[in-house]
Amino acid sequence: MALALTWPREVLLAECDPAGGSLLSGYLAGQPQDRGLGEWAVRLRRGGDPAASLAEQVVHLSSGQRILPGLAEPAQLTSVQPLWPAIAEAFAALPGDVIADIGRIGGTDTPAPLLAAADEVLVVARPSLRDLSALAPRAKALPRARVLLAGAGPYSRREVAKTLAVEVVDHLPHDVRAAKLLSHGTGNTRYLARSLLLRAARSLANTLSERALPEVARS
């Protein structure tokens, strides 16, 4: 969410976590609850035009970003899983960029077609022993992925990169106040613009967007 709010170009943030979405009950609380990835999947299965049917499921923020809320309930995953290749193609055909949050990776429900189609893959982890122990085997399974550290922990970017033999693209600061606004939608939103988290996210967003060709949509 922090990256989407600070992205320098047209962007769609898509909640593609098989475990379900959380934005409609957090940052987007108060928005219509009858739209999102699950409803888009229903329309795709009925042969609907991918771009047109996606537009009907997107939440538009006043700041210009578009959000595709995630699955509302676990039962929707069954209808979405066969459609990941079509969803990846639809994202790639969109104007602008797509940031897809696919949740935890490594399980049988991981949306592998989104990983395969992505121009950039970031694995997010806290610099703690618990998170880094879980990260190590996943990093080996995704050799082209880079690591984004977030939050507090005893290990530096250099230590993580050297120990795990991975590229660490950045370390977003431990900013509880801003994180709570983005995840739970609680607090004074005026704080976000000057928060450490969004300032760091803006720098990262500029770096990531410059790495890829502007003519190609991201996933």
PDB file of C-alpha atoms in Angstrom:
ATOM      1  CA  MET A   1       0.000   0.000   0.000  1.00  0.00           C
ATOM      2  CA  ALA A   2       2.867   2.354   0.808  1.00  0.00           C
ATOM      3  CA  LEU A   3       4.422   1.690  -2.597  1.00  0.00           C
ATOM      4  CA  ALA A   4       1.114   2.248  -4.393  1.00  0.00           C
ATOM      5  CA  LEU A   5       0.523   5.582  -2.642  1.00  0.00           C
ATOM      6  CA  THR A   6       3.970   6.819  -3.649  1.00  0.00           C
ATOM      7  CA  TRP A   7       4.282   5.238  -7.114  1.00  0.00           C
ATOM      8  CA  PRO A   8       5.365   7.884  -9.661  1.00  0.00           C
ATOM      9  CA  ARG A   9       3.224   6.570 -12.525  1.00  0.00           C
ATOM     10  CA  GLU A  10      -0.260   5.211 -13.107  1.00  0.00           C
ATOM     11  CA  VAL A  11      -0.607   2.139 -10.900  1.00  0.00           C
ATOM     12  CA  LEU A  12      -3.026  -0.589  -9.856  1.00  0.00           C
ATOM     13  CA  LEU A  13      -2.519  -2.315  -6.510  1.00  0.00           C
ATOM     14  CA  ALA A  14      -3.992  -5.821  -6.721  1.00  0.00           C
ATOM     15  CA  GLU A  15      -4.570  -7.910  -3.592  1.00  0.00           C
ATOM     16  CA  CYS A  16      -3.865 -11.392  -4.916  1.00  0.00           C
ATOM     17  CA  ASP A  17      -3.132 -13.138  -1.629  1.00  0.00           C
ATOM     18  CA  PRO A  18      -4.812 -16.579  -1.771  1.00  0.00           C
ATOM     19  CA  ALA A  19      -5.472 -16.244   1.969  1.00  0.00           C
ATOM     20  CA  GLY A  20      -7.754 -13.272   1.323  1.00  0.00           C
ATOM     21  CA  GLY A  21      -7.648  -9.507   1.235  1.00  0.00           C
ATOM     22  CA  SER A  22      -7.553  -7.096   4.135  1.00  0.00           C
ATOM     23  CA  LEU A  23      -7.732  -3.618   2.605  1.00  0.00           C
ATOM     24  CA  LEU A  24     -11.544  -3.403   2.602  1.00  0.00           C
ATOM     25  CA  SER A  25     -11.555  -3.971   6.338  1.00  0.00           C
ATOM     26  CA  GLY A  26      -8.546  -1.719   6.916  1.00  0.00           C
ATOM     27  CA  TYR A  27      -7.311   1.181   4.814  1.00  0.00           C
ATOM     28  CA  LEU A  28     -10.361   1.052   2.499  1.00  0.00           C
ATOM     29  CA  ALA A  29     -12.953   0.643   5.260  1.00  0.00           C
ATOM     30  CA  GLY A  30     -16.177   2.330   4.182  1.00  0.00           C
ATOM     31  CA  GLN A  31     -15.680   1.522   0.492  1.00  0.00           C
ATOM     32  CA  PRO A  32     -18.183  -0.755  -1.313  1.00  0.00           C
ATOM     33  CA  GLN A  33     -17.750  -4.328  -0.136  1.00  0.00           C
ATOM     34  CA  ASP A  34     -19.203  -5.976  -3.255  1.00  0.00           C
ATOM     35  CA  ARG A  35     -16.196  -5.705  -5.523  1.00  0.00           C
ATOM     36  CA  GLY A  36     -12.767  -7.222  -5.824  1.00  0.00           C
ATOM     37  CA  LEU A  37     -10.756 -10.154  -7.153  1.00  0.00           C
ATOM     38  CA  GLY A  38     -13.452 -12.727  -6.422  1.00  0.00           C
ATOM     39  CA  GLU A  39     -16.139 -10.861  -8.355  1.00  0.00           C
ATOM     40  CA  TRP A  40     -13.734 -10.241 -11.222  1.00  0.00           C
ATOM     41  CA  ALA A  41     -13.069 -13.988 -11.389  1.00  0.00           C
ATOM     42  CA  VAL A  42     -16.802 -14.652 -11.687  1.00  0.00           C
ATOM     43  CA  ARG A  43     -17.019 -12.342 -14.684  1.00  0.00           C
ATOM     44  CA  LEU A  44     -13.921 -13.855 -16.293  1.00  0.00           C
ATOM     45  CA  ARG A  45     -15.378 -17.338 -15.951  1.00  0.00           C
ATOM     46  CA  ARG A  46     -18.491 -16.108 -17.732  1.00  0.00           C
ATOM     47  CA  GLY A  47     -16.385 -14.887 -20.641  1.00  0.00           C
ATOM     48  CA  GLY A  48     -16.362 -11.195 -19.757  1.00  0.00           C
ATOM     49  CA  ASP A  49     -13.844  -8.823 -21.273  1.00  0.00           C
ATOM     50  CA  PRO A  50     -10.870  -8.813 -18.853  1.00  0.00           C
ATOM     51  CA  ALA A  51     -10.194  -5.068 -18.921  1.00  0.00           C
ATOM     52  CA  ALA A  52     -13.826  -3.966 -18.820  1.00  0.00           C
ATOM     53  CA  SER A  53     -14.787  -6.383 -16.070  1.00  0.00           C
ATOM     54  CA  LEU A  54     -11.691  -5.444 -14.050  1.00  0.00           C
ATOM     55  CA  ALA A  55     -12.614  -1.756 -14.228  1.00  0.00           C
ATOM     56  CA  GLU A  56     -15.931  -2.566 -12.542  1.00  0.00           C
ATOM     57  CA  GLN A  57     -14.138  -4.141  -9.566  1.00  0.00           C
ATOM     58  CA  VAL A  58     -11.568  -1.428  -8.875  1.00  0.00           C
ATOM     59  CA  VAL A  59     -11.693   1.124  -6.063  1.00  0.00           C
ATOM     60  CA  HIS A  60     -10.447   4.563  -7.118  1.00  0.00           C
ATOM     61  CA  LEU A  61      -8.636   6.660  -4.519  1.00  0.00           C
ATOM     62  CA  SER A  62      -8.881  10.447  -4.550  1.00  0.00           C
ATOM     63  CA  SER A  63      -5.093  10.534  -4.938  1.00  0.00           C
ATOM     64  CA  GLY A  64      -5.393   8.682  -8.268  1.00  0.00           C
ATOM     65  CA  GLN A  65      -4.375   5.136  -7.373  1.00  0.00           C
ATOM     66  CA  ARG A  66      -6.571   2.168  -8.252  1.00  0.00           C
ATOM     67  CA  ILE A  67      -7.047  -0.750  -5.871  1.00  0.00           C
ATOM     68  CA  LEU A  68      -8.345  -4.239  -6.659  1.00  0.00           C
ATOM     69  CA  PRO A  69      -9.499  -5.631  -3.274  1.00  0.00           C
ATOM     70  CA  GLY A  70      -8.667  -9.236  -2.526  1.00  0.00           C
ATOM     71  CA  LEU A  71     -10.778 -12.309  -1.908  1.00  0.00           C
ATOM     72  CA  ALA A  72     -13.600 -11.750   0.562  1.00  0.00           C
ATOM     73  CA  GLU A  73     -13.789 -15.372   1.719  1.00  0.00           C
ATOM     74  CA  PRO A  74     -11.705 -18.567   1.327  1.00  0.00           C
ATOM     75  CA  ALA A  75     -14.347 -20.271  -0.808  1.00  0.00           C
ATOM     76  CA  GLN A  76     -13.624 -17.812  -3.635  1.00  0.00           C
ATOM     77  CA  LEU A  77     -10.122 -19.209  -4.102  1.00  0.00           C
ATOM     78  CA  THR A  78     -11.437 -22.312  -5.852  1.00  0.00           C
ATOM     79  CA  SER A  79     -12.833 -20.215  -8.696  1.00  0.00           C
ATOM     80  CA  VAL A  80      -9.767 -17.982  -8.905  1.00  0.00           C
ATOM     81  CA  GLN A  81      -6.967 -20.578  -9.002  1.00  0.00           C
ATOM     82  CA  PRO A  82      -7.554 -21.765 -12.603  1.00  0.00           C
ATOM     83  CA  LEU A  83      -7.655 -18.148 -13.738  1.00  0.00           C
ATOM     84  CA  TRP A  84      -4.218 -16.999 -12.563  1.00  0.00           C
ATOM     85  CA  PRO A  85      -2.731 -17.258 -16.108  1.00  0.00           C
ATOM     86  CA  ALA A  86      -5.592 -15.155 -17.523  1.00  0.00           C
ATOM     87  CA  ILE A  87      -5.269 -12.679 -14.671  1.00  0.00           C
ATOM     88  CA  ALA A  88      -1.521 -12.354 -15.311  1.00  0.00           C
ATOM     89  CA  GLU A  89      -2.218 -11.667 -18.996  1.00  0.00           C
ATOM     90  CA  ALA A  90      -4.852  -9.079 -18.116  1.00  0.00           C
ATOM     91  CA  PHE A  91      -2.457  -7.280 -15.775  1.00  0.00           C
ATOM     92  CA  ALA A  92       0.261  -7.258 -18.440  1.00  0.00           C
ATOM     93  CA  ALA A  93      -2.139  -5.657 -20.936  1.00  0.00           C
ATOM     94  CA  LEU A  94      -3.140  -2.794 -18.649  1.00  0.00           C
ATOM     95  CA  PRO A  95      -1.777   0.723 -19.114  1.00  0.00           C
ATOM     96  CA  GLY A  96       0.581   1.762 -16.363  1.00  0.00           C
ATOM     97  CA  ASP A  97       2.016  -0.537 -13.715  1.00  0.00           C
ATOM     98  CA  VAL A  98       0.590  -3.248 -11.467  1.00  0.00           C
ATOM     99  CA  ILE A  99       1.738  -4.029  -7.935  1.00  0.00           C
ATOM    100  CA  ALA A 100       0.432  -7.476  -7.000  1.00  0.00           C
ATOM    101  CA  ASP A 101       0.503  -8.602  -3.376  1.00  0.00           C
ATOM    102  CA  ILE A 102       0.475 -12.409  -3.470  1.00  0.00           C
ATOM    103  CA  GLY A 103       0.920 -13.030   0.259  1.00  0.00           C
ATOM    104  CA  ARG A 104       3.114 -15.824   1.559  1.00  0.00           C
ATOM    105  CA  ILE A 105       4.896 -17.861  -1.075  1.00  0.00           C
ATOM    106  CA  GLY A 106       5.863 -21.500  -1.201  1.00  0.00           C
ATOM    107  CA  GLY A 107       2.478 -23.127  -0.646  1.00  0.00           C
ATOM    108  CA  THR A 108       0.427 -25.074  -3.166  1.00  0.00           C
ATOM    109  CA  ASP A 109      -1.875 -22.076  -3.589  1.00  0.00           C
ATOM    110  CA  THR A 110       0.895 -19.636  -4.565  1.00  0.00           C
ATOM    111  CA  PRO A 111      -0.183 -17.857  -7.801  1.00  0.00           C
ATOM    112  CA  ALA A 112       2.873 -18.958  -9.779  1.00  0.00           C
ATOM    113  CA  PRO A 113       1.688 -17.401 -13.084  1.00  0.00           C
ATOM    114  CA  LEU A 114       1.870 -13.952 -11.472  1.00  0.00           C
ATOM    115  CA  LEU A 115       5.435 -14.619 -10.344  1.00  0.00           C
ATOM    116  CA  ALA A 116       6.396 -15.852 -13.798  1.00  0.00           C
ATOM    117  CA  ALA A 117       4.935 -12.791 -15.522  1.00  0.00           C
ATOM    118  CA  ALA A 118       6.316 -10.211 -13.108  1.00  0.00           C
ATOM    119  CA  ASP A 119       9.081  -7.856 -14.180  1.00  0.00           C
ATOM    120  CA  GLU A 120      10.177  -7.495 -10.550  1.00  0.00           C
ATOM    121  CA  VAL A 121       9.709  -9.903  -7.624  1.00  0.00           C
ATOM    122  CA  LEU A 122      10.229  -8.620  -4.089  1.00  0.00           C
ATOM    123  CA  VAL A 123      10.100 -10.878  -1.050  1.00  0.00           C
ATOM    124  CA  VAL A 124       9.288  -8.855   2.058  1.00  0.00           C
ATOM    125  CA  ALA A 125      10.666  -9.900   5.447  1.00  0.00           C
ATOM    126  CA  ARG A 126      11.528  -8.411   8.809  1.00  0.00           C
ATOM    127  CA  PRO A 127      15.253  -8.515   9.662  1.00  0.00           C
ATOM    128  CA  SER A 128      14.623 -10.991  12.488  1.00  0.00           C
ATOM    129  CA  LEU A 129      15.838 -14.551  12.892  1.00  0.00           C
ATOM    130  CA  ARG A 130      12.303 -15.933  12.619  1.00  0.00           C
ATOM    131  CA  ASP A 131      11.521 -14.151   9.341  1.00  0.00           C
ATOM    132  CA  LEU A 132      14.943 -14.700   7.801  1.00  0.00           C
ATOM    133  CA  SER A 133      14.857 -18.426   8.601  1.00  0.00           C
ATOM    134  CA  ALA A 134      11.610 -18.645   6.632  1.00  0.00           C
ATOM    135  CA  LEU A 135      13.013 -16.451   3.885  1.00  0.00           C
ATOM    136  CA  ALA A 136      16.143 -18.519   3.165  1.00  0.00           C
ATOM    137  CA  PRO A 137      14.513 -21.523   1.396  1.00  0.00           C
ATOM    138  CA  ARG A 138      12.076 -19.285  -0.457  1.00  0.00           C
ATOM    139  CA  ALA A 139      14.875 -17.100  -1.756  1.00  0.00           C
ATOM    140  CA  LYS A 140      16.616 -20.184  -3.154  1.00  0.00           C
ATOM    141  CA  ALA A 141      13.416 -21.217  -4.933  1.00  0.00           C
ATOM    142  CA  LEU A 142      13.111 -17.749  -6.507  1.00  0.00           C
ATOM    143  CA  PRO A 143      16.608 -16.977  -7.799  1.00  0.00           C
ATOM    144  CA  ARG A 144      15.574 -13.735  -9.530  1.00  0.00           C
ATOM    145  CA  ALA A 145      13.734 -12.342  -6.504  1.00  0.00           C
ATOM    146  CA  ARG A 146      15.151  -9.523  -4.450  1.00  0.00           C
ATOM    147  CA  VAL A 147      14.561  -8.958  -0.764  1.00  0.00           C
ATOM    148  CA  LEU A 148      12.841  -5.962   0.812  1.00  0.00           C
ATOM    149  CA  LEU A 149      13.370  -5.674   4.548  1.00  0.00           C
ATOM    150  CA  ALA A 150      10.678  -3.937   6.562  1.00  0.00           C
ATOM    151  CA  GLY A 151      10.353  -3.099  10.230  1.00  0.00           C
ATOM    152  CA  ALA A 152      12.590  -3.606  13.224  1.00  0.00           C
ATOM    153  CA  GLY A 153      15.174  -6.341  13.711  1.00  0.00           C
ATOM    154  CA  PRO A 154      18.791  -6.871  14.730  1.00  0.00           C
ATOM    155  CA  TYR A 155      20.223  -7.567  11.271  1.00  0.00           C
ATOM    156  CA  SER A 156      21.423  -5.004   8.749  1.00  0.00           C
ATOM    157  CA  ARG A 157      20.937  -5.042   4.985  1.00  0.00           C
ATOM    158  CA  ARG A 158      24.576  -6.023   4.530  1.00  0.00           C
ATOM    159  CA  GLU A 159      24.348  -8.924   7.004  1.00  0.00           C
ATOM    160  CA  VAL A 160      21.200 -10.311   5.382  1.00  0.00           C
ATOM    161  CA  ALA A 161      22.621 -10.009   1.886  1.00  0.00           C
ATOM    162  CA  LYS A 162      25.884 -11.708   2.806  1.00  0.00           C
ATOM    163  CA  THR A 163      24.420 -14.506   4.931  1.00  0.00           C
ATOM    164  CA  LEU A 164      21.616 -15.453   2.537  1.00  0.00           C
ATOM    165  CA  ALA A 165      23.440 -14.573  -0.699  1.00  0.00           C
ATOM    166  CA  VAL A 166      20.573 -12.372  -1.849  1.00  0.00           C
ATOM    167  CA  GLU A 167      20.216  -8.820  -3.101  1.00  0.00           C
ATOM    168  CA  VAL A 168      18.522  -6.600  -0.538  1.00  0.00           C
ATOM    169  CA  VAL A 169      16.891  -3.748  -2.403  1.00  0.00           C
ATOM    170  CA  ASP A 170      16.002  -1.609   0.617  1.00  0.00           C
ATOM    171  CA  HIS A 171      14.966  -1.544   4.269  1.00  0.00           C
ATOM    172  CA  LEU A 172      11.722   0.285   5.055  1.00  0.00           C
ATOM    173  CA  PRO A 173      11.777   1.848   8.532  1.00  0.00           C
ATOM    174  CA  HIS A 174       9.926   0.710  11.637  1.00  0.00           C
ATOM    175  CA  ASP A 175       7.088   3.256  11.608  1.00  0.00           C
ATOM    176  CA  VAL A 176       4.240   1.856  13.703  1.00  0.00           C
ATOM    177  CA  ARG A 177       1.997   4.890  13.323  1.00  0.00           C
ATOM    178  CA  ALA A 178       2.112   4.903   9.517  1.00  0.00           C
ATOM    179  CA  ALA A 179       1.886   1.115   9.291  1.00  0.00           C
ATOM    180  CA  LYS A 180      -1.267   1.144  11.418  1.00  0.00           C
ATOM    181  CA  LEU A 181      -2.840   3.741   9.144  1.00  0.00           C
ATOM    182  CA  LEU A 182      -2.093   1.631   6.071  1.00  0.00           C
ATOM    183  CA  SER A 183      -3.118  -1.728   7.516  1.00  0.00           C
ATOM    184  CA  HIS A 184      -6.008  -0.766   9.805  1.00  0.00           C
ATOM    185  CA  GLY A 185      -7.087   2.611   8.466  1.00  0.00           C
ATOM    186  CA  THR A 186      -6.904   4.158  11.937  1.00  0.00           C
ATOM    187  CA  GLY A 187      -5.199   7.410  12.834  1.00  0.00           C
ATOM    188  CA  ASN A 188      -4.686  10.806  11.262  1.00  0.00           C
ATOM    189  CA  THR A 189      -4.103  10.359   7.530  1.00  0.00           C
ATOM    190  CA  ARG A 190      -2.362  13.743   7.366  1.00  0.00           C
ATOM    191  CA  TYR A 191       0.570  12.102   9.113  1.00  0.00           C
ATOM    192  CA  LEU A 192       1.171   9.740   6.190  1.00  0.00           C
ATOM    193  CA  ALA A 193       2.637  12.309   3.815  1.00  0.00           C
ATOM    194  CA  ARG A 194       5.425  13.222   6.231  1.00  0.00           C
ATOM    195  CA  SER A 195       5.924   9.780   7.750  1.00  0.00           C
ATOM    196  CA  LEU A 196       9.252   7.988   7.610  1.00  0.00           C
ATOM    197  CA  LEU A 197       7.574   4.998   5.987  1.00  0.00           C
ATOM    198  CA  LEU A 198       6.087   6.877   3.049  1.00  0.00           C
ATOM    199  CA  ARG A 199       9.241   8.905   2.507  1.00  0.00           C
ATOM    200  CA  ALA A 200      11.242   5.685   2.292  1.00  0.00           C
ATOM    201  CA  ALA A 201       8.578   4.036   0.143  1.00  0.00           C
ATOM    202  CA  ARG A 202       8.643   6.975  -2.274  1.00  0.00           C
ATOM    203  CA  SER A 203      12.383   6.611  -2.755  1.00  0.00           C
ATOM    204  CA  LEU A 204      11.995   2.870  -3.334  1.00  0.00           C
ATOM    205  CA  ALA A 205       9.073   3.379  -5.723  1.00  0.00           C
ATOM    206  CA  ASN A 206      11.132   5.777  -7.838  1.00  0.00           C
ATOM    207  CA  THR A 207      14.022   3.307  -7.933  1.00  0.00           C
ATOM    208  CA  LEU A 208      11.828   0.359  -8.891  1.00  0.00           C
ATOM    209  CA  SER A 209       9.894   2.248 -11.558  1.00  0.00           C
ATOM    210  CA  GLU A 210      13.113   3.400 -13.187  1.00  0.00           C
ATOM    211  CA  ARG A 211      14.403  -0.184 -13.503  1.00  0.00           C
ATOM    212  CA  ALA A 212      11.729  -1.230 -15.962  1.00  0.00           C
ATOM    213  CA  LEU A 213      10.701   0.006 -19.377  1.00  0.00           C
ATOM    214  CA  PRO A 214       7.824   2.484 -19.078  1.00  0.00           C
ATOM    215  CA  GLU A 215       6.031   0.934 -22.068  1.00  0.00           C
ATOM    216  CA  VAL A 216       5.568  -2.394 -20.326  1.00  0.00           C
ATOM    217  CA  ALA A 217       2.902  -2.931 -17.654  1.00  0.00           C
ATOM    218  CA  ARG A 218       4.138  -4.418 -14.391  1.00  0.00           C
ATOM    219  CA  SER A 219       2.800  -7.221 -12.252  1.00  0.00           C
TER     220      SER A 219
END
